[in-house]
PDB file of C-alpha atoms in Angstrom:
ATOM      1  CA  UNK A1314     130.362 -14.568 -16.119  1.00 49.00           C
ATOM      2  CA  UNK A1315     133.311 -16.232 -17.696  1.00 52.00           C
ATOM      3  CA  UNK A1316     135.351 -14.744 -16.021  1.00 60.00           C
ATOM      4  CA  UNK A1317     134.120 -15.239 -12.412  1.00 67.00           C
ATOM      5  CA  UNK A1318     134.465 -19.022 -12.908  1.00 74.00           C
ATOM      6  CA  UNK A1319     138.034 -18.619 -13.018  1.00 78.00           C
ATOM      7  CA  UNK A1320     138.562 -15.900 -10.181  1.00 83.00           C
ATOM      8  CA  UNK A1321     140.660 -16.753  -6.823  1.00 88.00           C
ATOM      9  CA  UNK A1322     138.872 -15.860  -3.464  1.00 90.00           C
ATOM     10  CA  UNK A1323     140.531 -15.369  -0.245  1.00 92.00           C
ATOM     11  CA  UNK A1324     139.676 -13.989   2.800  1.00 90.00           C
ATOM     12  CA  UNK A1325     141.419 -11.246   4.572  1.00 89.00           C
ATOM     13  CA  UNK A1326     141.345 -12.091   6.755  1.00 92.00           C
ATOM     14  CA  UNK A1327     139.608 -14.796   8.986  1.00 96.00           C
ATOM     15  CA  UNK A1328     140.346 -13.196  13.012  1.00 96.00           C
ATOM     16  CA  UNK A1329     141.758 -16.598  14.629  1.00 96.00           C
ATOM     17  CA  UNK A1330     139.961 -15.520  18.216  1.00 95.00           C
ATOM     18  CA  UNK A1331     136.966 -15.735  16.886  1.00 94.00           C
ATOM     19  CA  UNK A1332     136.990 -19.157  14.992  1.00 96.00           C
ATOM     20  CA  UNK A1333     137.346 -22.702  15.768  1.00 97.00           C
ATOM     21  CA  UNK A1334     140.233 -24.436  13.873  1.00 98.00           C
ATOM     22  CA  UNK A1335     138.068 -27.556  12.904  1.00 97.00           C
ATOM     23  CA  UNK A1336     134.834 -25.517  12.234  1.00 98.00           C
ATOM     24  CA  UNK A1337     137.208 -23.279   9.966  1.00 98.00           C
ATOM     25  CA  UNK A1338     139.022 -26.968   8.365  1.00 98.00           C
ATOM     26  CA  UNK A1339     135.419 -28.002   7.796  1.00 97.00           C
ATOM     27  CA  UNK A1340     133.850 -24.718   5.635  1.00 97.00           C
ATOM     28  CA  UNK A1341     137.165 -24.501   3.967  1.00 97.00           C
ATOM     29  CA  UNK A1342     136.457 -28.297   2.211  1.00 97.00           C
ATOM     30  CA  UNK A1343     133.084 -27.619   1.496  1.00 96.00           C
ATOM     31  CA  UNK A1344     134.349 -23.941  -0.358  1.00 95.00           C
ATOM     32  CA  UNK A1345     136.762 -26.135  -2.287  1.00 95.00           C
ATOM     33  CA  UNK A1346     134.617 -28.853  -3.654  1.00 95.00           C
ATOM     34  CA  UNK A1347     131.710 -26.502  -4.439  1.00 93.00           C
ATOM     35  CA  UNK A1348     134.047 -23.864  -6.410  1.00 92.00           C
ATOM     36  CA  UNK A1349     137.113 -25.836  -7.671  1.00 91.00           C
ATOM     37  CA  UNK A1350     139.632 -25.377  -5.394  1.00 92.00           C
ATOM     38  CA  UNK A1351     139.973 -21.209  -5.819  1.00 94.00           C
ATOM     39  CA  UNK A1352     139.299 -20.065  -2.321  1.00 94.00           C
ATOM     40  CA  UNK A1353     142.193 -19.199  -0.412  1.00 96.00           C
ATOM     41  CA  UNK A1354     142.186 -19.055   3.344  1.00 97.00           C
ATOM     42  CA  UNK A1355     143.521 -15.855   4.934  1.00 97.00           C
ATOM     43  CA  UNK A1356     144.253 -15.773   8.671  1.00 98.00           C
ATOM     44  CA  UNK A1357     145.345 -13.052  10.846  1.00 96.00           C
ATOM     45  CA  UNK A1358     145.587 -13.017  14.671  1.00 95.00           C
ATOM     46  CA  UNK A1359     144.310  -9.039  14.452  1.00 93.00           C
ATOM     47  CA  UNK A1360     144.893  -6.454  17.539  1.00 92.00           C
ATOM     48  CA  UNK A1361     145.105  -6.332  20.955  1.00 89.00           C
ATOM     49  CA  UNK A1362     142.778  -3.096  21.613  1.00 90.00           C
ATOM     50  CA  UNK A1363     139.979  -5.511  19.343  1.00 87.00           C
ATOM     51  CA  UNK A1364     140.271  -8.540  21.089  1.00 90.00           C
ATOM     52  CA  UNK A1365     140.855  -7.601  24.703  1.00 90.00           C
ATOM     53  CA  UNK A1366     137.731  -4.814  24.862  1.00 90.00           C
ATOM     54  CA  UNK A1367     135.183  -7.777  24.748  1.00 86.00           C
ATOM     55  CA  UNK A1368     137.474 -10.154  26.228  1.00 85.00           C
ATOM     56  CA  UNK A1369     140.016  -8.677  28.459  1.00 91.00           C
ATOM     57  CA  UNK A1370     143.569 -10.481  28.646  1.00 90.00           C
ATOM     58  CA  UNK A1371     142.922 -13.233  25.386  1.00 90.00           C
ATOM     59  CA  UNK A1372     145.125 -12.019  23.295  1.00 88.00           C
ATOM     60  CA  UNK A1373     148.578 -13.081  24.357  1.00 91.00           C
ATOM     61  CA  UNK A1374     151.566 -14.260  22.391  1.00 95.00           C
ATOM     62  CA  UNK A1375     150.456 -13.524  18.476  1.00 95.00           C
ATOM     63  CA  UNK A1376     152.956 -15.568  17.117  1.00 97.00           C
ATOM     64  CA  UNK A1377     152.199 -18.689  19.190  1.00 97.00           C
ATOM     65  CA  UNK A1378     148.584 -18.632  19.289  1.00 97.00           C
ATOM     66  CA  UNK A1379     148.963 -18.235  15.388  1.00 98.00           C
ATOM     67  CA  UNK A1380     151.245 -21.097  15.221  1.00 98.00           C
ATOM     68  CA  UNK A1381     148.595 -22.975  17.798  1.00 98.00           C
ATOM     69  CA  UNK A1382     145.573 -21.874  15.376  1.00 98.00           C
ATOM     70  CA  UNK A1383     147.501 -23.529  11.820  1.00 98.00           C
ATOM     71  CA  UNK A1384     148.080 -26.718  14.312  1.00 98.00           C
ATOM     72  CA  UNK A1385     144.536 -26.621  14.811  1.00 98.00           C
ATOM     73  CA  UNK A1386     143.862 -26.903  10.980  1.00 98.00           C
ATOM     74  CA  UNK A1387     146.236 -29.500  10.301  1.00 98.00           C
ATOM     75  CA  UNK A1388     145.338 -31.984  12.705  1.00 98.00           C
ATOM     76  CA  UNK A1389     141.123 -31.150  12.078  1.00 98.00           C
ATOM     77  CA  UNK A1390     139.550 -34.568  10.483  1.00 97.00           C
ATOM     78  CA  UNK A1391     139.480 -32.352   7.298  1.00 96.00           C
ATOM     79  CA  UNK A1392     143.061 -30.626   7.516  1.00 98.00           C
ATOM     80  CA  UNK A1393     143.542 -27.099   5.341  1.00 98.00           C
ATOM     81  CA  UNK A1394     146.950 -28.048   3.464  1.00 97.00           C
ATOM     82  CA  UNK A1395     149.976 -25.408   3.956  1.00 98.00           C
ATOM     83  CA  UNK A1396     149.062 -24.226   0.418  1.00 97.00           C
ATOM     84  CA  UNK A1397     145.287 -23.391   0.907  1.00 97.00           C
ATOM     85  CA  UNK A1398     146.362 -20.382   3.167  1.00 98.00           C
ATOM     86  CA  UNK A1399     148.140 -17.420   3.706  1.00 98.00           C
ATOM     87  CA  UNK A1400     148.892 -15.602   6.286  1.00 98.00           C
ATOM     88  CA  UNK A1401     148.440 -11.507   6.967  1.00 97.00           C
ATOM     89  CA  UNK A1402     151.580 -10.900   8.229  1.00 97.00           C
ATOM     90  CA  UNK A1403     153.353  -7.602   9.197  1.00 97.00           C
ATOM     91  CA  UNK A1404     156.643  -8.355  11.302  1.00 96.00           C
ATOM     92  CA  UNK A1405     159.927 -10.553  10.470  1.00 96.00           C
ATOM     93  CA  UNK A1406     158.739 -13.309  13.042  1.00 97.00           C
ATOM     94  CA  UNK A1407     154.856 -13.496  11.304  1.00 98.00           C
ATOM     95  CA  UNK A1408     156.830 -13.448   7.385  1.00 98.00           C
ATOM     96  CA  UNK A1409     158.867 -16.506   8.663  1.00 98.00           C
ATOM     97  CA  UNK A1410     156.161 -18.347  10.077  1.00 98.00           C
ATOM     98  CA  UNK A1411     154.133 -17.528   6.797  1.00 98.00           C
ATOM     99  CA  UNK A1412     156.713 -18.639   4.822  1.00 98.00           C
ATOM    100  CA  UNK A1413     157.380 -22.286   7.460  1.00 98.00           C
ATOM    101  CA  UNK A1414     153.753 -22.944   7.064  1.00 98.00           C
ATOM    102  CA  UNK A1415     151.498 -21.392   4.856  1.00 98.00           C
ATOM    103  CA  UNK A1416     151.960 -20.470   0.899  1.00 98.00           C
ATOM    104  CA  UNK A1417     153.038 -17.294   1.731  1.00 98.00           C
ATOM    105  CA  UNK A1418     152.021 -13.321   3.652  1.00 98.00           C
ATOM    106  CA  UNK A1419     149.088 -11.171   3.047  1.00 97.00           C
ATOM    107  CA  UNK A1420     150.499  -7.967   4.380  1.00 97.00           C
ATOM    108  CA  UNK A1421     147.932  -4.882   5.163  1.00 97.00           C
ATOM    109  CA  UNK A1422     148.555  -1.555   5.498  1.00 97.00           C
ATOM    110  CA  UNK A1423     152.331  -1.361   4.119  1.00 98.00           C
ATOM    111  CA  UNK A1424     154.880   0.441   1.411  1.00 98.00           C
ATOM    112  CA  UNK A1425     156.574  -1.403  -1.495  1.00 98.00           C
ATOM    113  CA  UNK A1426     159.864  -0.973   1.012  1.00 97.00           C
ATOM    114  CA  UNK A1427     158.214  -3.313   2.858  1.00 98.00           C
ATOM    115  CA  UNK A1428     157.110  -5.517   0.141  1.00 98.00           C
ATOM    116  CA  UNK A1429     160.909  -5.587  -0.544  1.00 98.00           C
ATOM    117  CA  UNK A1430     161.811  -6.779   2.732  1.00 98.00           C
ATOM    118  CA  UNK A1431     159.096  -9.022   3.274  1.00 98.00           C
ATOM    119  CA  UNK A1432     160.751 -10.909   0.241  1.00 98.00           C
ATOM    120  CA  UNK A1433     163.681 -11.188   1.520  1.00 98.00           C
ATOM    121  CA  UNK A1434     162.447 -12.542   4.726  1.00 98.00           C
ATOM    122  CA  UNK A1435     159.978 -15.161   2.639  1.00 98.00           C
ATOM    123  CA  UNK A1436     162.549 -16.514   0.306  1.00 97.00           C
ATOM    124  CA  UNK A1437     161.893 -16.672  -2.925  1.00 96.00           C
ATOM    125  CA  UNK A1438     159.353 -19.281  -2.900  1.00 95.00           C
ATOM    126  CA  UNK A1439     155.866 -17.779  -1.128  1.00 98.00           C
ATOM    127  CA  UNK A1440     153.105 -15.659  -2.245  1.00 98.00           C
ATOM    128  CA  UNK A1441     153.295 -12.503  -1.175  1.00 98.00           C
ATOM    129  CA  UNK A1442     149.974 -10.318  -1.418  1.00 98.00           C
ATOM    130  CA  UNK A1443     150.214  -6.663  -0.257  1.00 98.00           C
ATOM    131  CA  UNK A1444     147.897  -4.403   0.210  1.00 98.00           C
ATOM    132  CA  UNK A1445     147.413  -1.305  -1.604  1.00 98.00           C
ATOM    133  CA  UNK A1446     144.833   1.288  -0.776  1.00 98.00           C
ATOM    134  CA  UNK A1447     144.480   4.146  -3.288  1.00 98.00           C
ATOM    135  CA  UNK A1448     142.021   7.417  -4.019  1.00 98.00           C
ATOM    136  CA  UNK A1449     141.476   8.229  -7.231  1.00 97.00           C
ATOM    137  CA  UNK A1450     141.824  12.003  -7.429  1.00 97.00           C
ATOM    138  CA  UNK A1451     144.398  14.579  -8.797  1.00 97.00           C
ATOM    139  CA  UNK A1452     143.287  16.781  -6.072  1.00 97.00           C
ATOM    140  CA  UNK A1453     145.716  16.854  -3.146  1.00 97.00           C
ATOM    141  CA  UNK A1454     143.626  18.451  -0.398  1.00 97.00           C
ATOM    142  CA  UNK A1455     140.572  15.952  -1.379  1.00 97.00           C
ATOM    143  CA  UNK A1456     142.592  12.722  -1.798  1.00 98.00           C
ATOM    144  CA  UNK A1457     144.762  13.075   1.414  1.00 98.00           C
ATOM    145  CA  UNK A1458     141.853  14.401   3.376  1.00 97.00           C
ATOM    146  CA  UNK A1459     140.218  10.695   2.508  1.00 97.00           C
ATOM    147  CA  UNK A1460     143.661   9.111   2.746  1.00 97.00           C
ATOM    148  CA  UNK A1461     144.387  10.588   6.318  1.00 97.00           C
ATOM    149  CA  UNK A1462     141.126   9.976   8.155  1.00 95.00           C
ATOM    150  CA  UNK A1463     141.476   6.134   6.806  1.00 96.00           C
ATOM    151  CA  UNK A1464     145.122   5.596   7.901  1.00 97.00           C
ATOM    152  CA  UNK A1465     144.414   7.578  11.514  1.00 96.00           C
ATOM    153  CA  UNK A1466     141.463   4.793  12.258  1.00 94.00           C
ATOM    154  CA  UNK A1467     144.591   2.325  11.761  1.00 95.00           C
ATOM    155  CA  UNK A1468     147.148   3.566  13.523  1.00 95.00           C
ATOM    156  CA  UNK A1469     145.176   2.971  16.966  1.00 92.00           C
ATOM    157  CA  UNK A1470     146.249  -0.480  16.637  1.00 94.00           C
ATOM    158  CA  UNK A1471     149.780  -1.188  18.087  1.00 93.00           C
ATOM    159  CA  UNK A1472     150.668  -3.865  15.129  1.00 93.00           C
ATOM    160  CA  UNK A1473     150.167  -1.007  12.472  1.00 96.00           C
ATOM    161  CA  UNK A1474     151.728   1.478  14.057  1.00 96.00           C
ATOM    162  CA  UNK A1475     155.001  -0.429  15.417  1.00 95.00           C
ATOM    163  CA  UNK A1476     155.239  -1.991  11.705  1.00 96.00           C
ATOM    164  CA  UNK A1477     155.220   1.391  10.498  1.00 97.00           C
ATOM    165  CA  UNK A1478     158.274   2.793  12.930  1.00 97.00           C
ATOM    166  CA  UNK A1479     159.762  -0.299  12.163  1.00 94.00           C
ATOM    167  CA  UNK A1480     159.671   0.414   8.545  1.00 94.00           C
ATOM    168  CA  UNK A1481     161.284   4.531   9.363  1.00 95.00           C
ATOM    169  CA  UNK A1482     158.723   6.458   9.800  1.00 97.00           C
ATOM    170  CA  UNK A1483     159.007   8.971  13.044  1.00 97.00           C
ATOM    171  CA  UNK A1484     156.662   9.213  16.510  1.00 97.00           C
ATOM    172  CA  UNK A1485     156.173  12.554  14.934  1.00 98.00           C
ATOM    173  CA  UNK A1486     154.457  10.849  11.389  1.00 98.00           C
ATOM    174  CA  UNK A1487     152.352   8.424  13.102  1.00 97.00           C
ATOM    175  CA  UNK A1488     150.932  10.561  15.982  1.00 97.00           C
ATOM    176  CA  UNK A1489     150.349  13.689  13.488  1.00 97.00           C
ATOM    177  CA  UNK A1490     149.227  11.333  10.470  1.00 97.00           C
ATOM    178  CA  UNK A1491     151.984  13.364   8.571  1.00 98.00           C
ATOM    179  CA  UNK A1492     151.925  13.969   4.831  1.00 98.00           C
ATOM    180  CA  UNK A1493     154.916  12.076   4.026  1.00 98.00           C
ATOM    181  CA  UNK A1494     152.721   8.746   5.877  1.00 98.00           C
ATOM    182  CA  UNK A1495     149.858   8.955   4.020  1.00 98.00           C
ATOM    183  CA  UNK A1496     151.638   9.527   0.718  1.00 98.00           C
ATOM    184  CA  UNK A1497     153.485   6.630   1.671  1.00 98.00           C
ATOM    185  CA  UNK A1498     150.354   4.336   2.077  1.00 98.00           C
ATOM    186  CA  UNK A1499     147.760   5.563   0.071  1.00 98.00           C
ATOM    187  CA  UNK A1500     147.817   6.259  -3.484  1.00 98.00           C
ATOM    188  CA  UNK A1501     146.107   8.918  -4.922  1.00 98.00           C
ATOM    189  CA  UNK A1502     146.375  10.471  -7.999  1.00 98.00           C
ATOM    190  CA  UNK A1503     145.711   9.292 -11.841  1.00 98.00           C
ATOM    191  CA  UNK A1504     145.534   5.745 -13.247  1.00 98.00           C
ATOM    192  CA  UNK A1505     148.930   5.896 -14.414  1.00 98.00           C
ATOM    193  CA  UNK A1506     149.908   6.862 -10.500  1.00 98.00           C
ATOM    194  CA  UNK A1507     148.157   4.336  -9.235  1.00 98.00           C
ATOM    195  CA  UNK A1508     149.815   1.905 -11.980  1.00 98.00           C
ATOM    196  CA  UNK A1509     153.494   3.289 -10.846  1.00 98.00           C
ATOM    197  CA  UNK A1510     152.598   2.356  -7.211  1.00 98.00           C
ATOM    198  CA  UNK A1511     151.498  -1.128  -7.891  1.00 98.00           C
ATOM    199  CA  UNK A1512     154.633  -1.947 -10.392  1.00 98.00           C
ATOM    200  CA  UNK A1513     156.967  -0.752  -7.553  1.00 98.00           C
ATOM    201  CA  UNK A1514     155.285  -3.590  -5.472  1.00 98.00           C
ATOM    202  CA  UNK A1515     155.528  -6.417  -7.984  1.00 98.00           C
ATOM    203  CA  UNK A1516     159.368  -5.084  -8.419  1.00 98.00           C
ATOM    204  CA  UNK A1517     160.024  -5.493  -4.633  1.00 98.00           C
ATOM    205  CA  UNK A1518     158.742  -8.903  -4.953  1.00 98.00           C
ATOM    206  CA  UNK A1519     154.913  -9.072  -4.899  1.00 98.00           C
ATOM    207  CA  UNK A1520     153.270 -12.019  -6.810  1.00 98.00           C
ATOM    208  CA  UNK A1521     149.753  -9.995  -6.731  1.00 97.00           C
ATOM    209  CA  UNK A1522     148.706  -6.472  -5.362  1.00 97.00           C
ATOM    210  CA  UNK A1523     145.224  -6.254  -3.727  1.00 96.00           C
ATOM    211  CA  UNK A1524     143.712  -2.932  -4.367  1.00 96.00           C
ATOM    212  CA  UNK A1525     141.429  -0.839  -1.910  1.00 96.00           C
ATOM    213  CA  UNK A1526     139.959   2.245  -3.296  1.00 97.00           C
ATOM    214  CA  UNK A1527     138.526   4.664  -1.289  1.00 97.00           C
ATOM    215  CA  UNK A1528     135.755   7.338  -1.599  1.00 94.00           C
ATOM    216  CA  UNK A1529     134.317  10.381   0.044  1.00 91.00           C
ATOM    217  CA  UNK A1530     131.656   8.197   1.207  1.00 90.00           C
ATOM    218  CA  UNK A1531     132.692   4.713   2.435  1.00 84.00           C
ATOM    219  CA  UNK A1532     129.657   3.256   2.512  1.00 87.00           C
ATOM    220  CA  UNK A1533     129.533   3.171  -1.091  1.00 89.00           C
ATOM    221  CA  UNK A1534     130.872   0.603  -3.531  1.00 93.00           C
ATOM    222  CA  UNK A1535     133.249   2.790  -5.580  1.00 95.00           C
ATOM    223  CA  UNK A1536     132.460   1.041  -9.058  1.00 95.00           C
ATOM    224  CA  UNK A1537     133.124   3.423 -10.966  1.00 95.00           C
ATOM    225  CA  UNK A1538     136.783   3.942  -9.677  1.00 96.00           C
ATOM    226  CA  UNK A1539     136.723  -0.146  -9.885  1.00 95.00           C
ATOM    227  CA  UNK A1540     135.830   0.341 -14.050  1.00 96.00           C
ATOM    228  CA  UNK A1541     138.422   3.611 -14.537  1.00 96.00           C
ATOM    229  CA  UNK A1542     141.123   1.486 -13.048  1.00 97.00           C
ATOM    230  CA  UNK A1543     140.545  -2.148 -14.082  1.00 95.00           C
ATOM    231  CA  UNK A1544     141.442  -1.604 -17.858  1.00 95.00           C
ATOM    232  CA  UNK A1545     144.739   0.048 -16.507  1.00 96.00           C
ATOM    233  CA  UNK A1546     146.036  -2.901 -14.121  1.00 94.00           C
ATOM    234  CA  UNK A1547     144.999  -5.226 -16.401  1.00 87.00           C
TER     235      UNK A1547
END
């Protein structure tokens, strides 16, 4: 119980089409004064293929109607300061603006590579909060049989994808949902795997790694993963 006093919350993230700026300004004061200031606002501006199949044509220019969104929560009667919020940010254009106006990136769905380069982009003065999803299983054919079906559901949306050509992985990879991808992305293996994969983030820069584990059945909670692995990265 102790210990949940003192743990940070964020969302990640809040979809920016589907909230109003001052609505969002409002709930984020009332969070603050009722927990003691540990909630941290995560924002993304999500995908087109989401937005525009209930909506068709709304999403349009990402990084502006981002920028338009953070506008929104400064100038709300109850403004969200720079440094209550992060943003979940993928491409060198988001990292800037994260870094210009926000207390740092929240990337999703990336490689320690990209952790490093995401740094550089930030400066050495933001947060910067990968992502890491993970299975927790020696066995190859059961972990990357998970891994793959996850990362496929992904790579539908154009942000993910591009991010990942960006960061050298071929057409070939992403269409086929290659070996060498899903290695890249998801983790699987022992504690002590899992524990190599999250160092090589915090050496590229991270100030915090946010792990996803997955299970054969992700409905479930996977707690006891969550107990195997919390004594490890602690």
């Amino acid at each position: 119980a102790q210990a949940l006093d003192r743990w940070n919350v964020a969302t990640g993230i809040l979809n920016l089409w589907m909230h109003d700026p001052a609505e969002v300004a409002a709930t984020h004061t009332r969070l603050q004064a009722a927990h003691g200031g540990r909630f941290l606002l995560g924002i993304g501006v999500s995908h087109a293929p989401l937005i525009d199949s209930k909506a068709p044509g709304t999403y349009r220019k990402p990084l502006a109607a981002t920028a338009a969104f953070l506008d929104g929560l400064d100038n709300a009667e109850q403004p969200v300061p720079a440094t209550d919020r992060v943003l979940a940010a993928l491409g060198p254009k988001m990292l800037q603006l994260s870094a210009d106006r926000s207390r740092g990136a929240h990337p999703y769905l990336v490689t320690p590579e990209h952790t490093a380069t995401a740094r550089e982009v930030l400066g050495a003065g933001p947060l910067l909060l990968p992502e890491q999803t993970v299975v927790l299983s020696e066995d190859a054919d059961f972990a990357r049989g998970i891994a793959r079906d996850w990362v496929r559901n992904y790579l539908a949306m154009p942000n993910y994808a591009n991010n990942l050509l960006r960061s050298g992985f071929t057409e070939e990879d992403v269409t086929s949902v290659s070996d060498r991808l899903v290695d890249a992305i998801v983790v699987w293996g022992d504690e002590q795997t899992i524990l190599t994969r999250v160092n090589e983030h915090k050496a590229a820069g991270a100030d915090h790694v946010c792990i996803q584990v997955l299970d054969s059945d992700p409905s479930a909670l996977p707690l006891e993963q969550w107990r195997r692995l919390a004594p490890v990265l602690n």
